[in-house]
Coordinates of C-alpha atoms in Angstrom, one line a residue:
M497 CA 10.6 -4.7 31.9
S498 CA 9.0 -8.0 33.1
Q499 CA 10.3 -9.0 36.5
A500 CA 9.2 -12.8 36.2
K501 CA 10.1 -13.9 40.1
T502 CA 8.1 -11.0 41.4
S503 CA 5.6 -11.0 38.8
R504 CA 5.9 -7.4 38.5
V505 CA 6.3 -4.9 35.6
Q506 CA 7.7 -1.3 36.0
L507 CA 5.1 1.0 34.5
T508 CA 3.7 4.5 35.3
A509 CA 0.3 5.8 35.1
A510 CA 1.0 7.6 32.0
A511 CA 1.7 4.4 30.4
T512 CA -1.7 3.2 30.8
G513 CA -3.8 6.0 29.2
T514 CA -6.6 4.5 27.7
L515 CA -7.2 4.6 23.8
P516 CA -9.5 7.4 22.9
R517 CA -13.0 5.8 22.9
A518 CA -14.0 7.3 19.5
L519 CA -10.9 5.7 17.7
L520 CA -11.4 2.2 19.2
L521 CA -15.1 2.2 18.6
A522 CA -14.6 3.5 15.1
I523 CA -12.1 0.9 14.2
C524 CA -14.3 -1.9 15.7
I525 CA -17.5 -0.7 13.9
I526 CA -15.9 0.3 10.6
Y527 CA -13.9 -3.1 10.5
G528 CA -16.8 -5.1 11.6
L529 CA -19.7 -3.9 9.2
T530 CA -17.6 -3.5 5.9
G531 CA -17.9 -6.1 3.6
L532 CA -21.2 -7.6 5.1
F533 CA -23.7 -5.7 2.7
G534 CA -24.0 -5.3 -1.0
R535 CA -22.3 -8.5 -2.1
D536 CA -23.5 -12.2 -3.0
P537 CA -22.7 -15.1 -1.0
W538 CA -19.1 -16.2 -2.0
K539 CA -17.9 -19.7 -3.0
N540 CA -17.4 -22.0 -0.8
E541 CA -18.0 -22.0 2.9
D542 CA -20.0 -18.5 2.7
A543 CA -22.4 -19.5 0.2
A544 CA -23.1 -22.9 2.0
G545 CA -23.6 -21.3 5.2
F546 CA -26.2 -18.7 3.5
G547 CA -27.8 -21.8 2.0
V548 CA -28.7 -23.4 4.8
M549 CA -30.0 -20.0 6.6
W550 CA -32.0 -19.4 3.4
Q551 CA -33.6 -22.7 3.6
L552 CA -34.4 -22.5 7.4
A553 CA -35.9 -18.9 6.8
T554 CA -38.0 -20.1 3.9
G555 CA -38.8 -23.6 5.1
S556 CA -40.7 -25.6 7.6
T557 CA -40.2 -26.5 11.3
Q558 CA -38.6 -29.8 10.1
D559 CA -35.8 -27.8 8.3
W560 CA -35.1 -25.7 11.7
L561 CA -34.9 -29.0 13.6
M562 CA -32.6 -30.8 10.8
P563 CA -30.9 -28.0 8.8
N564 CA -30.6 -28.9 5.0
I565 CA -29.6 -27.2 1.7
V566 CA -32.8 -27.9 -0.8
G567 CA -33.6 -31.3 1.0
R568 CA -29.9 -32.4 1.1
P569 CA -29.0 -32.9 4.8
Y570 CA -26.4 -30.4 6.6
S571 CA -25.0 -32.1 9.4
E572 CA -21.5 -30.9 9.4
D573 CA -22.1 -28.3 12.1
G574 CA -24.8 -27.8 14.7
P575 CA -27.9 -25.6 13.7
L576 CA -27.6 -22.7 16.3
V577 CA -25.3 -20.2 13.9
F578 CA -28.1 -21.3 11.2
W579 CA -31.1 -20.6 13.5
V580 CA -29.8 -17.1 14.2
G581 CA -28.8 -16.1 10.7
A582 CA -32.5 -17.5 9.5
T583 CA -34.0 -15.5 12.2
M584 CA -32.4 -12.4 10.8
I585 CA -33.5 -13.2 7.1
R586 CA -37.0 -13.5 8.7
L587 CA -36.9 -10.2 10.5
F588 CA -35.0 -7.9 7.8
G589 CA -34.5 -9.8 4.6
G590 CA -37.7 -7.8 3.0
W591 CA -35.7 -4.6 3.8
L592 CA -32.0 -5.7 3.0
G593 CA -32.3 -8.9 0.9
A594 CA -31.7 -12.4 2.3
A595 CA -27.9 -12.4 1.6
D596 CA -27.3 -9.1 3.2
A597 CA -29.9 -10.0 6.0
S598 CA -28.3 -13.4 7.0
R599 CA -24.7 -11.4 7.4
L600 CA -26.4 -9.3 10.2
A601 CA -25.9 -13.0 12.5
T602 CA -22.3 -12.2 11.3
A603 CA -21.7 -9.1 12.7
L604 CA -23.7 -9.9 16.0
F605 CA -21.1 -12.8 16.5
Y606 CA -18.2 -10.6 15.6
F607 CA -19.3 -7.8 17.9
A608 CA -20.1 -10.3 20.9
T609 CA -16.6 -11.7 20.3
C610 CA -14.8 -8.4 20.9
A611 CA -16.9 -7.7 23.8
F612 CA -16.0 -11.0 25.6
T613 CA -12.4 -10.7 24.5
W614 CA -12.3 -7.2 25.8
Y615 CA -14.0 -7.9 29.3
A616 CA -11.9 -11.1 29.6
T617 CA -8.7 -9.3 29.5
Y618 CA -9.9 -6.4 31.6
L619 CA -11.0 -8.8 34.6
L620 CA -7.3 -10.6 34.2
G621 CA -5.7 -7.2 34.2
R622 CA -7.1 -6.0 37.7
R623 CA -5.8 -9.1 39.3
S624 CA -3.4 -8.2 42.1
E625 CA -0.7 -10.7 40.6
V626 CA -0.4 -8.8 37.3
Q627 CA -0.3 -5.2 38.8
P628 CA 2.9 -3.1 38.3
F629 CA 5.5 -2.5 40.5
A630 CA 4.4 0.2 43.5
Y631 CA 6.8 3.0 43.7
A632 CA 7.5 4.3 47.0
F633 CA 6.1 7.7 46.4
G634 CA 3.2 6.8 44.0
G635 CA 2.7 7.2 40.4
Q636 CA 1.8 3.6 39.3
P637 CA -1.1 3.1 37.7
D638 CA -4.6 2.3 39.0
A639 CA -5.8 -1.3 38.8
R640 CA -9.0 -0.5 37.0
D641 CA -7.0 1.8 34.5
Y642 CA -4.2 -0.9 33.9
G643 CA -6.9 -3.5 33.1
R644 CA -8.9 -1.2 30.9
T645 CA -5.4 -0.4 28.9
L646 CA -4.5 -4.0 28.6
A647 CA -8.2 -4.9 27.2
D648 CA -7.8 -2.2 24.6
G649 CA -4.4 -3.8 23.6
A650 CA -6.0 -7.2 23.4
L651 CA -8.9 -6.0 20.9
L652 CA -6.6 -4.0 19.2
I653 CA -4.4 -7.2 18.7
F654 CA -7.5 -9.2 17.8
L655 CA -8.6 -6.7 15.1
A656 CA -4.9 -6.8 13.7
C657 CA -5.1 -10.4 12.5
V658 CA -4.6 -10.6 9.1
G659 CA -6.9 -13.7 8.9
L660 CA -9.9 -12.2 10.6
A661 CA -10.4 -10.3 7.6
M662 CA -12.2 -12.6 5.4
R663 CA -13.1 -15.4 7.6
G664 CA -14.6 -12.7 10.2
H665 CA -17.2 -11.7 7.4
E666 CA -18.6 -15.0 6.3
T667 CA -21.8 -16.9 7.0
T668 CA -20.2 -19.8 8.2
P669 CA -20.8 -21.7 11.4
Q670 CA -17.0 -20.5 12.4
V671 CA -18.1 -17.1 13.2
G672 CA -20.3 -18.3 15.8
Q673 CA -17.8 -20.8 17.1
L674 CA -15.4 -17.9 17.6
S675 CA -18.0 -16.1 19.7
F676 CA -18.7 -18.9 21.8
I677 CA -15.0 -19.8 22.5
A678 CA -14.6 -16.1 23.5
M679 CA -17.9 -16.5 25.9
S680 CA -16.4 -19.7 27.5
L681 CA -13.1 -17.6 27.9
Y682 CA -14.8 -14.9 29.8
G683 CA -16.9 -17.5 31.9
L684 CA -13.4 -19.2 33.1
V685 CA -12.1 -15.6 34.0
R686 CA -15.4 -14.4 35.5
S687 CA -15.4 -17.5 37.8
L688 CA -12.3 -16.4 39.4
D689 CA -14.5 -13.7 41.5
K690 CA -17.7 -15.0 40.8
P691 CA -18.0 -18.4 40.5
V692 CA -21.3 -19.0 39.8
Q693 CA -21.9 -16.4 37.4
G694 CA -18.7 -17.3 35.7
S695 CA -20.0 -21.2 35.6
L696 CA -23.2 -20.3 34.0
W697 CA -21.2 -18.2 31.4
L698 CA -19.0 -21.2 30.6
G699 CA -22.1 -23.5 30.3
L700 CA -23.6 -21.4 28.1
G701 CA -20.7 -21.2 25.9
L702 CA -19.8 -25.0 25.8
G703 CA -23.7 -25.5 25.1
A704 CA -23.7 -23.0 22.5
L705 CA -20.6 -24.2 21.1
T706 CA -21.8 -27.8 20.9
L707 CA -24.8 -26.6 19.0
A708 CA -22.6 -24.6 16.8
S709 CA -20.2 -27.2 15.8
G710 CA -19.9 -31.0 16.7
P711 CA -19.3 -33.0 19.8
V712 CA -15.7 -33.0 19.6
L713 CA -14.6 -29.3 20.0
P714 CA -16.5 -28.8 23.4
L715 CA -15.2 -32.2 24.7
V716 CA -11.6 -31.9 24.0
L717 CA -11.9 -28.0 25.4
L718 CA -13.9 -29.4 28.6
A719 CA -10.7 -31.8 29.1
A720 CA -8.7 -29.1 28.7
I721 CA -10.5 -26.9 31.3
A722 CA -10.3 -29.7 33.9
A723 CA -6.5 -30.3 33.4
G724 CA -6.2 -26.2 33.4
G725 CA -8.4 -26.3 36.8
L726 CA -5.7 -28.4 38.3
A727 CA -2.8 -26.5 37.2
C728 CA -4.5 -23.1 37.9
Q729 CA -5.5 -23.0 41.4
P730 CA -7.7 -20.0 41.7
L731 CA -10.3 -21.7 39.0
P732 CA -13.2 -22.9 41.0
L733 CA -13.0 -26.2 39.1
K734 CA -15.7 -27.9 41.2
R735 CA -18.2 -25.1 40.4
L736 CA -17.6 -25.1 36.7
V737 CA -18.1 -28.7 36.7
T738 CA -21.1 -28.8 39.0
I739 CA -22.8 -25.9 37.4
G740 CA -21.5 -25.2 33.7
L741 CA -21.4 -28.5 32.5
P742 CA -25.0 -29.3 33.4
L743 CA -26.1 -26.4 31.6
A744 CA -24.4 -27.1 28.5
L745 CA -25.8 -30.9 28.6
A746 CA -29.2 -29.6 29.0
L747 CA -28.9 -27.2 25.8
V748 CA -27.8 -30.0 23.9
A749 CA -30.1 -32.3 25.1
A750 CA -33.1 -30.1 24.3
W751 CA -32.1 -30.0 20.8
L752 CA -31.7 -33.4 20.4
A753 CA -35.2 -34.5 22.1
A754 CA -36.9 -31.7 20.0
T755 CA -35.6 -33.1 16.8
Y756 CA -36.3 -36.6 17.7
L757 CA -39.7 -36.0 18.9
G758 CA -40.8 -33.6 16.5
A759 CA -39.5 -35.0 13.0
A760 CA -41.9 -36.4 10.7
A761 CA -40.0 -39.6 10.6
R762 CA -38.0 -40.8 13.8
D763 CA -35.4 -42.7 11.5
D764 CA -34.4 -39.6 9.6
A765 CA -34.0 -37.8 12.9
V766 CA -32.0 -40.6 14.2
A767 CA -29.8 -40.9 10.9
F768 CA -29.2 -36.9 11.1
I769 CA -28.0 -36.9 14.6
R770 CA -25.8 -40.0 14.1
E771 CA -24.4 -37.9 11.2
W772 CA -23.8 -34.9 13.2
A773 CA -22.1 -36.9 15.7
R774 CA -19.8 -38.8 13.4
Y775 CA -18.7 -35.6 11.4
D776 CA -16.2 -34.6 13.7
R777 CA -14.8 -38.2 13.8
R778 CA -14.4 -37.8 10.0
T779 CA -12.9 -34.1 10.5
Y780 CA -10.1 -35.4 12.6
G781 CA -7.5 -38.1 12.5
L782 CA -3.8 -38.9 12.5
P783 CA -1.5 -36.0 11.8
S784 CA -0.6 -35.9 7.9
V785 CA 2.2 -34.3 5.9
P786 CA 0.2 -32.3 3.6
V787 CA -1.9 -30.7 6.4
L788 CA 1.2 -30.1 8.4
S789 CA 2.8 -28.6 5.5
F790 CA -0.4 -26.2 5.3
L791 CA -0.3 -25.3 8.7
G792 CA 3.6 -24.5 8.4
R793 CA 3.0 -22.2 5.5
N794 CA -0.2 -20.4 6.3
L795 CA -0.8 -20.4 10.1
F796 CA 2.0 -17.9 11.0
L797 CA 0.7 -15.6 8.3
Y798 CA -2.8 -15.9 9.2
T799 CA -2.4 -15.0 12.9
W800 CA 0.1 -12.2 12.3
P801 CA 0.8 -10.4 14.4
V802 CA -0.8 -12.1 17.4
W803 CA 1.1 -15.0 17.5
P804 CA 4.6 -13.5 18.1
I805 CA 3.4 -11.2 20.7
A806 CA 1.6 -14.1 22.4
A807 CA 4.9 -16.2 22.3
W808 CA 6.7 -13.2 23.8
S809 CA 4.1 -13.0 26.7
W810 CA 4.8 -16.9 27.3
L811 CA 8.4 -16.0 27.6
A812 CA 8.3 -12.8 29.5
W813 CA 5.9 -14.3 32.2
S814 CA 8.2 -17.4 32.6
G815 CA 7.8 -17.5 36.5
M816 CA 4.0 -17.3 36.6
R817 CA 2.7 -19.6 33.9
R818 CA 0.1 -21.3 36.6
A819 CA -1.2 -17.7 37.1
P820 CA -4.7 -16.9 35.7
H821 CA -3.5 -14.4 33.2
V822 CA -1.3 -16.9 31.4
A823 CA -2.9 -20.4 32.2
I824 CA -6.5 -19.6 31.2
P825 CA -5.8 -18.4 27.7
L826 CA -3.5 -21.2 27.3
T827 CA -6.2 -23.7 28.7
L828 CA -8.3 -23.1 25.5
L829 CA -5.3 -22.0 23.2
L830 CA -3.6 -25.3 23.4
P831 CA -6.2 -27.8 22.6
L832 CA -7.6 -25.8 19.6
L833 CA -4.0 -25.9 18.3
F834 CA -3.8 -29.7 18.8
L835 CA -7.0 -30.1 16.8
L836 CA -5.6 -28.2 13.9
L837 CA -2.7 -30.6 13.6
L838 CA -5.3 -33.6 13.6
L839 CA -7.5 -32.1 10.6
R840 CA -7.7 -34.8 7.8
S841 CA -8.0 -32.1 4.9
A842 CA -6.0 -28.7 5.0
G843 CA -8.0 -25.7 5.1
D844 CA -7.7 -22.3 7.0
I845 CA -11.5 -22.1 8.0
Q846 CA -10.7 -23.1 11.6
F847 CA -7.9 -20.9 12.0
I848 CA -9.8 -18.1 13.2
L849 CA -10.7 -20.4 16.4
V850 CA -7.5 -19.7 17.9
L851 CA -7.7 -16.0 17.9
P852 CA -9.4 -14.8 21.1
P853 CA -7.4 -16.6 23.9
M854 CA -4.0 -16.0 21.7
A855 CA -5.2 -12.2 21.8
V856 CA -5.8 -12.4 25.4
L857 CA -2.6 -14.1 26.4
A858 CA -0.7 -11.4 23.9
A859 CA -2.2 -8.4 25.6
F860 CA -0.2 -9.3 28.6
A861 CA 3.1 -8.9 26.6
L862 CA 2.4 -5.3 26.0
P863 CA 3.9 -4.0 29.3
T864 CA 7.0 -6.1 28.7
L865 CA 8.0 -5.2 25.2
T866 CA 11.2 -3.6 24.5
R867 CA 11.6 -0.4 22.6
A868 CA 13.2 -2.4 19.7
V869 CA 10.6 -5.0 19.3
I870 CA 8.0 -2.0 19.4
N871 CA 9.8 -0.3 16.7
A872 CA 10.2 -3.4 14.6
I873 CA 6.5 -4.0 14.8
D874 CA 5.5 -0.6 13.9
W875 CA 7.9 -0.2 11.0
F876 CA 6.9 -3.5 9.7
S877 CA 3.4 -2.9 10.0
L878 CA 3.6 0.8 8.5
L879 CA 5.7 -0.6 5.6
F880 CA 3.5 -3.6 4.9
F881 CA 0.3 -1.8 5.1
T882 CA 1.2 1.2 3.1
I883 CA 2.8 -1.0 0.3
F884 CA -0.6 -2.9 0.1
G885 CA -2.6 0.4 0.2
S886 CA -0.6 1.7 -2.5
F887 CA -0.7 -1.4 -4.8
V888 CA -4.7 -1.6 -4.4
W889 CA -5.0 2.0 -5.6
F890 CA -2.4 1.6 -8.3
M891 CA -4.5 -1.6 -9.7
W892 CA -7.8 0.2 -9.3
V893 CA -6.5 2.9 -11.2
A894 CA -5.2 0.9 -13.9
K895 CA -8.4 -0.8 -14.0
T896 CA -10.3 2.2 -14.2
T897 CA -8.3 4.2 -16.7
G898 CA -6.6 1.6 -18.6
W899 CA -3.2 2.9 -17.9
P900 CA -0.8 1.3 -17.5
P901 CA -2.1 -0.9 -20.7
R902 CA -0.4 -4.1 -19.9
V903 CA -1.5 -4.0 -16.2
A904 CA -5.2 -3.2 -17.0
A905 CA -5.1 -5.8 -19.7
N906 CA -3.9 -8.7 -17.1
V907 CA -6.7 -7.7 -14.6
F908 CA -9.4 -8.1 -17.1
R909 CA -7.9 -11.4 -18.3
L910 CA -8.6 -12.7 -14.6
L911 CA -11.9 -11.5 -14.9
P912 CA -13.1 -12.3 -18.4
G913 CA -16.7 -10.4 -19.2
F914 CA -16.4 -8.2 -16.3
Q915 CA -17.5 -4.4 -16.8
H916 CA -15.8 -2.1 -14.6
Q917 CA -18.2 0.4 -13.0
F918 CA -16.8 3.9 -11.4
T919 CA -19.0 4.1 -8.1
V920 CA -18.6 7.7 -6.4
S921 CA -19.4 6.3 -2.9
A922 CA -17.2 3.6 -3.2
V923 CA -14.4 5.8 -4.3
L924 CA -15.2 8.7 -1.3
C925 CA -15.1 5.8 1.4
A926 CA -11.6 4.6 0.3
L927 CA -10.2 8.0 0.3
L928 CA -11.5 8.6 3.8
V929 CA -10.2 5.6 5.1
T930 CA -6.9 6.2 3.4
L931 CA -6.8 10.0 4.8
A932 CA -7.8 8.2 8.1
W933 CA -4.6 5.9 8.0
I934 CA -2.4 8.6 7.4
L935 CA -3.4 10.7 10.2
I936 CA -3.2 7.7 12.6
V937 CA 0.3 7.2 11.1
R938 CA 1.2 10.7 11.8
W939 CA -0.1 10.6 15.0
R940 CA 1.7 7.5 16.3
L941 CA 5.1 8.6 14.8
S942 CA 4.9 12.3 15.8
R943 CA 3.5 12.2 19.1
A944 CA 5.2 8.8 20.2
P945 CA 2.6 7.8 22.7
K946 CA 3.9 6.2 25.8
Q947 CA 0.8 3.8 26.2
I948 CA 1.6 0.2 26.2
W949 CA -0.8 -0.3 23.5
R950 CA 1.0 1.9 20.9
P951 CA 2.6 -1.0 19.1
V952 CA -0.6 -2.4 17.7
V953 CA -2.4 0.7 16.8
I954 CA -0.8 0.9 13.5
S955 CA -1.7 -3.1 12.7
A956 CA -5.1 -2.7 13.9
A957 CA -5.5 0.4 11.6
G958 CA -3.8 -1.2 8.9
T959 CA -6.0 -4.3 8.9
T960 CA -8.8 -1.9 8.6
L961 CA -7.3 -0.1 5.7
M962 CA -6.6 -3.1 3.9
W963 CA -10.4 -4.6 4.3
V964 CA -12.2 -1.3 3.6
L965 CA -10.0 -0.8 0.4
A966 CA -10.6 -4.3 -0.5
M967 CA -14.4 -4.1 0.0
T968 CA -14.8 -0.8 -1.7
L969 CA -12.4 -0.3 -4.6
W970 CA -12.5 -4.0 -5.3
L971 CA -15.7 -5.4 -4.1
P972 CA -17.3 -5.3 -7.6
S973 CA -14.5 -7.6 -9.1
I974 CA -14.0 -9.7 -6.1
N975 CA -17.9 -10.5 -6.2
Y976 CA -17.8 -11.1 -9.8
G977 CA -15.1 -13.6 -9.2
K978 CA -16.6 -15.7 -6.3
T979 CA -20.4 -15.7 -7.1
Y980 CA -22.5 -18.1 -8.9
R981 CA -25.1 -15.5 -9.7
D982 CA -24.6 -15.3 -13.6
V983 CA -24.0 -19.0 -14.2
A984 CA -27.1 -19.9 -12.2
Q985 CA -29.3 -17.5 -13.6
A986 CA -28.2 -18.9 -17.1
A987 CA -28.9 -22.4 -16.3
S988 CA -32.6 -21.2 -15.1
M989 CA -33.2 -19.6 -18.3
A990 CA -32.2 -22.8 -20.1
L991 CA -35.1 -24.7 -18.3
P992 CA -37.9 -25.8 -20.3
S993 CA -41.0 -24.2 -19.2
T994 CA -42.4 -27.3 -17.5
Y995 CA -40.3 -29.8 -15.7
R996 CA -40.6 -32.1 -12.6
C997 CA -37.1 -31.3 -10.7
V998 CA -33.6 -31.2 -11.1
Q999 CA -31.2 -33.8 -9.9
P1000 CA -27.8 -32.4 -8.9
I1001 CA -24.9 -34.6 -9.9
R1002 CA -21.4 -33.9 -8.1
M1003 CA -22.5 -30.3 -6.9
G1004 CA -21.2 -29.1 -3.6
D1005 CA -23.2 -27.4 -1.0
A1006 CA -22.3 -24.1 -2.2
Q1007 CA -22.9 -24.9 -5.8
L1008 CA -26.5 -26.3 -4.6
A1009 CA -27.3 -23.4 -2.5
S1010 CA -26.3 -20.7 -5.4
F1011 CA -28.2 -22.4 -8.0
A1012 CA -31.3 -22.7 -5.8
Y1013 CA -31.1 -18.9 -4.5
F1014 CA -29.9 -17.3 -7.6
G1015 CA -31.8 -19.7 -10.3
H1016 CA -34.8 -20.6 -8.3
L1017 CA -34.2 -24.3 -9.6
R1018 CA -36.6 -26.7 -8.2
F1019 CA -34.1 -29.5 -7.0
G1020 CA -35.0 -33.3 -6.1
G1021 CA -33.3 -36.2 -5.1
P1022 CA -32.7 -39.7 -6.8
G1023 CA -35.9 -41.0 -5.9
D1024 CA -38.1 -38.3 -7.0
G1025 CA -38.0 -39.0 -10.9
C1026 CA -36.4 -35.7 -11.9
D1027 CA -36.5 -34.9 -15.7
I1028 CA -33.6 -32.6 -15.4
L1029 CA -30.1 -33.3 -14.6
L1030 CA -27.4 -30.6 -13.7
R1031 CA -23.7 -31.8 -13.3
Y1032 CA -20.7 -30.3 -12.1
D1033 CA -18.0 -31.6 -14.4
P1034 CA -14.4 -30.5 -13.5
M1035 CA -13.4 -33.0 -16.2
D1036 CA -15.1 -34.8 -19.2
F1037 CA -17.2 -37.5 -17.6
G1038 CA -18.8 -38.3 -21.0
E1039 CA -22.8 -38.3 -21.4
P1040 CA -24.9 -39.8 -18.7
T1041 CA -26.3 -43.3 -19.4
S1042 CA -29.6 -43.3 -21.1
I1043 CA -32.3 -46.1 -20.5
S1044 CA -34.8 -47.8 -22.6
H1045 CA -37.0 -45.5 -24.7
F1046 CA -35.5 -42.4 -23.0
E1047 CA -32.4 -40.5 -23.6
W1048 CA -30.3 -37.5 -21.8
R1049 CA -30.2 -34.6 -24.1
L1050 CA -27.6 -32.0 -23.5
I1051 CA -29.6 -28.6 -23.2
W1052 CA -27.4 -26.2 -21.5
E1053 CA -23.6 -25.8 -20.6
G1054 CA -21.8 -23.1 -18.8
R1055 CA -19.2 -22.1 -16.1
R1056 CA -18.2 -19.1 -14.0
P1057 CA -16.1 -16.8 -16.3
A1058 CA -13.4 -16.5 -13.4
D1059 CA -13.0 -20.3 -13.0
R1060 CA -11.6 -22.4 -16.0
D1061 CA -11.7 -25.6 -14.2
E1062 CA -15.4 -26.1 -13.5
R1063 CA -18.0 -26.6 -16.0
F1064 CA -21.7 -27.3 -15.7
R1065 CA -23.9 -29.3 -18.0
M1066 CA -27.7 -29.6 -18.1
Y1067 CA -29.4 -32.6 -19.5
R1068 CA -33.0 -33.3 -20.3
L1069 CA -34.7 -36.5 -20.1
V1070 CA -36.2 -37.1 -23.6
D1071 CA -39.2 -39.9 -24.4
L1072 CA -37.9 -41.5 -27.6
S1073 CA -41.2 -43.2 -28.1
Q1074 CA -43.3 -40.1 -28.0
A1075 CA -40.3 -38.0 -29.7
Q1076 CA -41.6 -37.1 -33.4
P1077 CA -39.3 -38.8 -36.1
P1078 CA -36.7 -36.8 -38.1
R1079 CA -38.4 -36.1 -41.3
P1080 CA -36.4 -37.3 -44.2
A1081 CA -34.1 -35.0 -46.3
L1082 CA -35.2 -34.0 -49.8
P1083 CA -33.1 -34.1 -53.1
P1084 CA -31.2 -31.0 -54.0
G1085 CA -33.5 -28.7 -55.9
T1086 CA -36.8 -29.5 -54.3
R1087 CA -38.8 -28.3 -51.9
R1088 CA -41.3 -29.5 -49.0
L1089 CA -44.9 -28.4 -49.5
P1090 CA -46.8 -27.2 -46.6
R1091 CA -49.2 -29.8 -44.9

C-alpha cells in the first residue's frame, strides 16, 4: 500500500523476487524477432521506409546525404534510421534479401529500447526515496533487488502494449525515434548519480533523435527537460545543458555540413535541408476535431495496458510527484502527448513514441496495486488473449479445411486469388507458443506468485501469443493483402522491351518504392522525357492529355486483389506520325493477298 507522505511502500523481500531470466529473455527475443523475416514490405509506412533504405544501399553518396526514393526526395524524417537500414542491406542483403536485411535495423532499435527502458527503471528503483518501508527486524527487500524487480516490470509492461506489435516491427523512422527517446530517458536518469555520463547519453539521444526525425520533436523535448530540471531538483540541469546540448548540436551540424559541402548541387542541398526543417511545421498545427476524435478512439486501446497502470502510479505517488521516478518520465511523456494533440492528420504511427516513459512511470505503480486491481488486470488479459488466440486458430482451421463453409468463404472473399498453403514449420511454432501460453497461465494462476511484476506477466505473454500466432498462421494471408509484389510484377511484364523511363503520377512513397523494388521499373521525373506513364487512379480521372502528333495509349491496368479502391494504369507515348496507318477493311467474302 502506498504511503504518499512518507514515500514508502510496504513490501517483503519475497515480493521482489526477479522474474526468471530465461523467461524474460525468451519473451523479449521471440516477440522482437517474430514478424521481421519472410515477408514483403507492407503498405504504407513500412514499404516507404524500406524504399529509402534500399535506395541508399544501391545508390551513391548523394543518396546517403539526401535520402530519396528513386529520385523523389524523402525529407519527412532525418536520415539516421535509413543509414542503419541501408548498412544492414549492404552487409546482409546477399544472405537474407534486401527486405529481411533492412529489418535487422528494426531489431537493433527494438532491443536497444528494451535495454534503455530496463536500465532507466533499474537506476530509479535503487534510489532511496522509493525504497520500501524498513521493518524493525528486517525482511525488507534490498535496494538492488527492488530496482531489478521494478525494471523487469517496466519491460513486461512495455512488451504488453498492444500497439507495439505492428509498429514495432516495421522499417520506419519511428522505431529509431522510439529508441532515441528511451536513450534520452536513460541519460536523464543516469545524470542523477553520474552527471557527465548522463549528459553525454542525453546529448547523444537528442542528437540522434533529431537526425531520425526533424527539429520540432527534440526542441520540444529539450524545453520540457529544462522545465523538468527546475521542478525536479536532483537533475543537474546545468551539466545537461552545457554538455548534452553541444553534443546534440554537433551531431546535427555534422550531417548538415556534409550535405551542403558534399552535394553535387548546392541549391539541391539547401532545398532538401529546408524541406526537412519545414516538414515538422506542416505536421503539427492547431488541434482539430477529426484528430482529437481519432485520439479518443484509438490511443487508449493502442497503449493498453500501459496507460491505466501509469495513471495509477500518478495517483499513488501524489506526495512525491517532483521525485525523479515520477518527474523524469513525465518530463518526456507530457510533451509527446501534447504533440499528438497537434497533429494535422490522424494516424497512429507516432503513438509508439510515448511507450518508454509511460512504461517507466507505470512500473512504480506495481508495488502499490491492490489485490482487486491485480485480479482485474489478470482476468481481463487472460480472457482477452484466450479469446483472440482461439479466434485465430478457428479462422485458420476454417481457411485450411474449408469448414465451416460460410466462414471459409468469407475469408477467401476478402482475399480474392489467394492460394492457401499448409506450412508445417509455421503450425509447429504456433502450437509451441500456444502451449507456452497455457503453461504460463497455469503457473501464474496455480502458484499465485507474490512478486510485484505478477499483474503484467499474462499481459506480456498474451501480446507475444497474439503476435506469434498472427505471424505464423496468418502471415501468408496478411502478406498477400498488404504487399504490392504481384501488381508491380504484372506492370513490369506489360512494359515494352525498350523504354526510356516511367513517370509516376499520383503515386505515394510506398507505391513508388514497391514498384521500383518488385518490378524493377526505371522511374524518371517530369523533365526526363519519359515515354511511359504509370498512374494511380483511386477514381476515374480520364485519359491523359495527348499532344501534337503524339498520343498516350493504355497498355496495362491492374490493382492489388485485396484493395478494391485503388487502380493503376500504364500508358505508352505513341508517335502518330511514325505509326503505321490502319489497313482498310475488305468487302465481305474477299481475302487479302500476301505482300
